[in-house]
Coordinates of C-alpha atoms in Angstrom, one line a residue:
M1 CA 0.1 42.1 -114.8
Y2 CA -2.3 39.8 -116.6
R3 CA 0.3 36.9 -115.8
Y4 CA 0.1 37.8 -112.1
L5 CA -3.7 37.9 -112.1
Q6 CA -3.7 34.5 -113.8
G7 CA -1.4 33.0 -111.2
T8 CA -3.6 34.4 -108.3
V9 CA -6.8 33.1 -109.6
A10 CA -5.2 29.6 -110.2
L11 CA -4.0 29.7 -106.5
L12 CA -7.4 30.5 -105.3
A13 CA -9.0 27.7 -107.3
L14 CA -6.6 25.2 -105.9
S15 CA -7.3 26.2 -102.4
A16 CA -10.9 25.8 -103.0
A17 CA -10.5 22.2 -104.6
V18 CA -8.3 21.0 -101.6
P19 CA -11.2 20.3 -99.2
A20 CA -13.1 18.4 -101.8
L21 CA -10.0 16.3 -102.6
A22 CA -9.5 15.5 -99.0
A23 CA -13.0 14.4 -98.6
D24 CA -12.8 12.1 -101.7
Y25 CA -9.6 10.4 -100.4
G26 CA -10.7 10.2 -96.6
F27 CA -8.1 12.6 -95.4
Q28 CA -10.5 14.1 -93.0
D29 CA -10.2 11.0 -90.8
M30 CA -6.5 11.1 -90.6
R31 CA -5.2 11.1 -86.9
P32 CA -4.1 14.5 -85.6
A33 CA -0.5 15.1 -84.3
Y34 CA -1.9 15.4 -80.7
A35 CA -4.7 13.6 -78.9
Q36 CA -7.8 15.8 -78.7
D37 CA -7.8 15.6 -74.9
W38 CA -4.0 16.2 -74.5
G39 CA -4.8 19.3 -72.6
T40 CA -7.3 17.8 -70.1
A41 CA -5.6 14.5 -69.6
D42 CA -5.2 13.2 -65.9
N43 CA -2.0 14.2 -64.2
P44 CA -0.2 10.7 -62.9
L45 CA 1.4 12.7 -60.2
R46 CA -0.2 13.2 -56.8
F47 CA 1.2 15.2 -54.0
E48 CA 0.6 15.2 -50.2
T49 CA 2.3 17.5 -47.6
G50 CA 1.4 18.2 -44.1
L51 CA 2.3 18.2 -40.3
R52 CA 2.1 15.3 -37.6
Y53 CA 2.2 15.6 -33.9
W54 CA 4.0 12.5 -32.3
H55 CA 3.3 12.1 -28.4
S56 CA 6.2 9.6 -27.9
W57 CA 7.9 7.8 -25.0
G58 CA 11.5 6.8 -25.3
E59 CA 14.0 4.7 -23.5
Q60 CA 17.7 4.5 -23.8
S61 CA 19.1 1.3 -21.7
T62 CA 22.5 -0.5 -21.2
E63 CA 24.4 -2.6 -18.8
I64 CA 27.8 -1.7 -17.6
G65 CA 29.5 -4.2 -15.2
G66 CA 26.3 -5.9 -14.5
E67 CA 24.7 -2.7 -13.4
T68 CA 21.7 -1.2 -15.6
F69 CA 21.7 2.5 -16.5
G70 CA 18.9 4.1 -18.6
V71 CA 17.0 7.1 -19.6
Q72 CA 13.2 7.5 -20.0
D73 CA 11.5 10.4 -21.5
R74 CA 8.3 11.7 -22.9
S75 CA 8.9 13.9 -26.0
H76 CA 6.2 16.0 -27.8
I77 CA 7.5 16.0 -31.4
L78 CA 6.2 18.2 -34.4
E79 CA 6.9 16.6 -37.8
G80 CA 6.7 17.9 -41.3
H81 CA 6.2 15.3 -44.1
F82 CA 5.7 15.1 -47.9
R83 CA 4.8 12.4 -50.4
I84 CA 4.8 12.2 -54.1
D85 CA 3.0 9.3 -56.1
D86 CA 3.5 8.5 -59.7
D87 CA 0.5 6.6 -60.7
Y88 CA 2.0 5.7 -64.1
T89 CA 5.1 3.9 -62.7
S90 CA 3.4 2.9 -59.4
T91 CA 6.5 4.5 -57.6
F92 CA 6.5 7.2 -54.7
V93 CA 9.1 9.1 -52.9
K94 CA 8.4 10.5 -49.3
G95 CA 10.2 12.3 -46.7
Q96 CA 9.8 13.5 -43.0
A97 CA 11.8 15.6 -40.5
G98 CA 10.7 15.9 -36.7
Y99 CA 12.1 17.8 -33.7
S100 CA 10.8 17.8 -30.1
F101 CA 9.4 21.1 -28.7
Y102 CA 9.2 19.7 -25.1
T103 CA 10.7 16.7 -23.3
I104 CA 10.7 15.5 -19.8
G105 CA 12.1 12.3 -18.3
E106 CA 14.1 10.7 -15.6
Y107 CA 17.2 8.5 -15.2
E108 CA 17.3 4.9 -14.1
T109 CA 20.3 4.0 -12.2
P110 CA 21.4 1.0 -9.9
F111 CA 21.8 3.4 -6.9
G112 CA 18.3 3.8 -5.9
E113 CA 18.0 7.3 -7.4
S114 CA 15.6 8.3 -10.4
P115 CA 16.6 12.0 -11.0
S116 CA 14.3 13.9 -13.2
F117 CA 15.0 16.2 -16.1
E118 CA 13.3 18.7 -18.6
G119 CA 14.4 19.9 -21.9
G120 CA 16.4 17.9 -24.6
Q121 CA 16.9 17.3 -28.2
V122 CA 15.1 14.5 -29.9
G123 CA 14.9 14.8 -33.9
Y124 CA 15.1 12.9 -36.9
V125 CA 15.3 13.5 -40.9
G126 CA 15.0 10.9 -43.5
G127 CA 13.3 9.8 -46.7
D128 CA 12.1 6.6 -48.6
L129 CA 11.7 5.6 -52.3
G130 CA 8.9 3.1 -52.6
Y131 CA 7.3 0.8 -55.3
T132 CA 3.7 -0.6 -55.3
P133 CA 3.2 -2.7 -58.2
F134 CA 0.6 -5.1 -56.5
G135 CA -3.1 -4.5 -56.0
N136 CA -5.8 -2.4 -57.6
E137 CA -7.5 1.1 -57.5
A138 CA -8.7 0.5 -53.9
F139 CA -5.5 -1.4 -52.4
R140 CA -1.9 -1.1 -53.2
I141 CA 1.0 -3.0 -51.5
G142 CA 4.8 -3.0 -52.3
G143 CA 8.2 -2.2 -50.8
L144 CA 10.4 0.7 -50.1
L145 CA 14.2 1.6 -49.5
G146 CA 15.1 4.6 -47.4
Y147 CA 17.6 6.1 -44.9
Q148 CA 17.0 8.1 -41.7
F149 CA 19.3 10.1 -39.4
T150 CA 18.1 10.3 -35.7
R151 CA 19.4 12.3 -32.8
E152 CA 18.5 11.0 -29.2
S153 CA 19.6 13.4 -26.6
P154 CA 16.4 13.7 -24.3
D155 CA 18.2 15.5 -21.5
R156 CA 19.9 18.7 -22.6
N157 CA 21.5 19.2 -19.1
R158 CA 23.8 16.2 -20.1
L159 CA 25.4 18.7 -22.6
D160 CA 25.2 21.7 -20.4
V161 CA 26.6 20.2 -17.1
L162 CA 28.2 16.7 -17.9
A163 CA 29.2 17.5 -21.6
I164 CA 27.4 14.3 -22.9
D165 CA 26.1 15.2 -26.3
G166 CA 23.5 12.3 -26.8
I167 CA 23.6 9.6 -29.5
N168 CA 23.5 10.1 -33.3
V169 CA 22.1 7.2 -35.3
Q170 CA 22.2 6.6 -39.0
S171 CA 19.8 3.9 -40.3
L172 CA 19.2 1.9 -43.5
R173 CA 15.4 1.2 -43.9
L174 CA 14.0 -1.7 -45.8
G175 CA 10.2 -2.4 -45.7
I176 CA 6.7 -3.3 -46.8
T177 CA 4.2 -0.6 -47.4
A178 CA 0.3 -0.8 -48.1
H179 CA -2.5 1.5 -48.6
A180 CA -6.2 0.8 -48.8
D181 CA -9.2 3.0 -49.5
I182 CA -12.1 1.9 -47.5
N183 CA -14.6 4.3 -49.2
E184 CA -14.5 7.8 -50.4
F185 CA -14.1 9.2 -47.0
F186 CA -11.8 6.6 -45.1
D187 CA -8.4 5.0 -45.7
I188 CA -5.6 3.0 -44.0
E189 CA -2.0 3.1 -44.4
A190 CA 0.5 0.9 -42.8
E191 CA 4.3 0.1 -43.1
A192 CA 6.6 -2.5 -41.5
I193 CA 10.3 -1.5 -41.6
A194 CA 13.3 -3.6 -41.0
V195 CA 16.7 -1.9 -40.1
P196 CA 19.4 -4.4 -41.0
Y197 CA 22.2 -1.9 -40.0
A198 CA 22.4 1.3 -38.1
Y199 CA 25.5 3.1 -36.9
A200 CA 25.4 4.7 -33.5
H201 CA 27.7 7.2 -32.2
G202 CA 27.9 9.5 -29.1
A203 CA 30.8 11.3 -27.3
T204 CA 31.4 13.6 -24.5
A205 CA 33.3 16.9 -25.2
E206 CA 36.9 17.2 -24.2
I207 CA 37.1 17.3 -20.4
P208 CA 40.1 18.8 -18.6
L209 CA 41.6 17.1 -15.6
A210 CA 44.2 18.1 -13.2
D211 CA 47.5 16.2 -13.9
T212 CA 46.8 12.7 -13.3
I213 CA 49.0 9.5 -13.8
V214 CA 47.0 6.7 -15.8
S215 CA 48.8 3.5 -16.7
G216 CA 52.1 5.2 -15.8
V217 CA 51.5 8.1 -18.1
L218 CA 50.8 11.8 -17.3
V219 CA 47.5 12.9 -18.6
N220 CA 45.3 16.1 -18.2
R221 CA 42.5 15.4 -20.8
T222 CA 39.8 12.8 -21.2
Q223 CA 36.9 11.9 -23.4
T224 CA 34.4 9.1 -23.6
E225 CA 33.1 7.7 -27.0
A226 CA 30.3 5.2 -27.5
T227 CA 29.7 3.3 -30.7
G228 CA 27.3 0.5 -31.8
A229 CA 26.4 -1.5 -34.8
L230 CA 22.7 -1.7 -34.2
F231 CA 19.7 -3.6 -36.1
G232 CA 15.9 -3.5 -35.4
G233 CA 12.8 -2.1 -37.0
S234 CA 9.8 0.0 -37.0
A235 CA 6.0 -0.1 -37.7
Q236 CA 3.4 2.5 -38.3
V237 CA -0.4 2.4 -38.9
M238 CA -2.6 5.3 -39.7
V239 CA -6.4 5.5 -40.3
G240 CA -7.4 8.6 -42.6
F241 CA -10.5 10.6 -42.9
H242 CA -11.1 12.8 -45.8
P243 CA -13.6 15.6 -44.9
T244 CA -12.9 17.4 -48.3
E245 CA -11.5 16.2 -51.6
N246 CA -8.1 18.0 -50.6
L247 CA -7.9 17.4 -46.9
T248 CA -7.0 14.4 -44.9
L249 CA -7.1 13.9 -41.2
R250 CA -5.2 10.8 -39.8
L251 CA -4.8 9.1 -36.3
G252 CA -2.5 6.1 -35.5
G253 CA 0.7 5.0 -33.8
R254 CA 4.2 4.5 -34.5
A255 CA 7.1 2.3 -32.7
S256 CA 10.8 1.6 -33.3
V257 CA 13.4 -0.3 -31.6
L258 CA 17.3 -0.6 -32.2
T259 CA 19.6 -2.9 -30.3
G260 CA 23.1 -4.5 -31.1
P261 CA 26.7 -4.8 -30.0
S262 CA 28.1 -1.6 -28.5
S263 CA 31.0 -0.4 -26.6
A264 CA 32.5 2.5 -24.8
R265 CA 36.1 3.9 -25.1
Q266 CA 37.6 6.1 -22.5
L267 CA 40.6 8.2 -23.8
W268 CA 43.3 10.1 -21.8
W269 CA 46.0 12.2 -23.2
E270 CA 48.2 15.2 -22.2
A271 CA 47.2 18.6 -23.9
S272 CA 50.6 19.1 -25.5
E273 CA 50.5 15.9 -27.2
P274 CA 46.9 15.5 -28.4
D275 CA 47.8 12.6 -30.9
S276 CA 49.4 10.6 -28.2
F277 CA 46.7 8.9 -26.0
I278 CA 46.0 5.8 -24.0
Y279 CA 42.5 4.3 -23.8
S280 CA 40.5 1.5 -22.5
N281 CA 37.4 -0.2 -23.9
A282 CA 34.4 -1.6 -22.1
A283 CA 31.5 -3.6 -23.6
L284 CA 27.9 -2.2 -23.3
S285 CA 25.6 -5.1 -22.7
G286 CA 22.0 -4.9 -23.7
F287 CA 22.2 -1.6 -25.3
S288 CA 18.7 -0.5 -26.9
L289 CA 17.0 2.4 -28.1
V290 CA 13.2 2.4 -28.0
R291 CA 10.6 5.0 -29.1
Y292 CA 6.8 4.7 -29.5
G293 CA 3.6 6.6 -29.1
A294 CA 0.4 8.1 -30.8
L295 CA 0.4 10.2 -34.1
A296 CA -2.1 12.8 -35.3
E297 CA -1.9 14.2 -38.7
L298 CA -3.2 16.9 -41.1
T299 CA -2.4 16.8 -44.7
G300 CA -3.3 18.5 -47.8
R301 CA -3.6 16.6 -51.2
F302 CA -3.5 17.9 -54.7

C-alpha cells in the first residue's frame, strides 16, 4: 500500500509540472491539429434551383421538290433548372428540363392553305459542365461543354391523325459563359453556344395499305423516316434582381437555330415479310429548326 501511494503522488507531481515545462519550452505556441475556424469556414459550393417560364415561338421549315413546307407555333414552356458552383475550382455543373403546357400554331404549305392546330409536344432536357477561370469576384468568364435532347412535335394532331411523331434531336453543346455582378442587387448572365453536331430523327408509324404494286413488288405497309446531320447554335441573356439574399428574379431571352443536310426515306413492304422492303430517298433542302422567345425566372440561392 505504501508503494502504491508513492506512485500516485509521483504521478500527480508530474502532471502539475507538465504545464510549466511546456511554457519553458514554448509548446503553447505549437500549431493545433485543426484550424481554429475549421467549423465556421466558408463553403466553396453554391447552389441555385428554380423555375423558368419561356414564351417561345418555333419554326420548322423544309423544301421538297422546290416547294416549301413548314410549321409555325407559339409554345408556353415551364422549365426547371439547377446549378452548382465550386468556387475553389472555378467549375460548375448545371441542368435544365422544360415541357410545353400549351401550344398553338399553323402550317405553311405551297397550296395557299394555312390550317391551324392546338396542342403539341415541345420539350427538352440537358446539362452542361463549365469552367470559369478568368475574371475576379465581380466578373467571371469561361467555357462549357454539354448535351441536350430536344423534342419538336408542336402539333399533336399529326400523331393522332397522320401518325407523324415529330422530330427528336440530340445535340452537342460547346460555348462561352459569363456572369457579372453589377452590385449587391443586380447581375447579368450570358452564354453563346455552338452546336457542331446534332442528330435529328423523325418517323411516321407503320401505316397499313391496300395491296399495292410499287416498283413491281406487292406491298401493303409503308413508313417515312426523316434524318439530318445538323449544326447551329443558341444564345441566352438574363438580367437578375436580388430582392433578398437567397432569392433571385431574372428576365431575358433565348434563341436557337439548327440546320443542315437532311433527307427523307419512304419504305414499303409486305406484312408477311417485314425484313424485305423497297425504299426511295428524297433530299430535304433548307431544313431548319428555330425557337426563340422571352424568359422569366424565379430562383432560390443557398
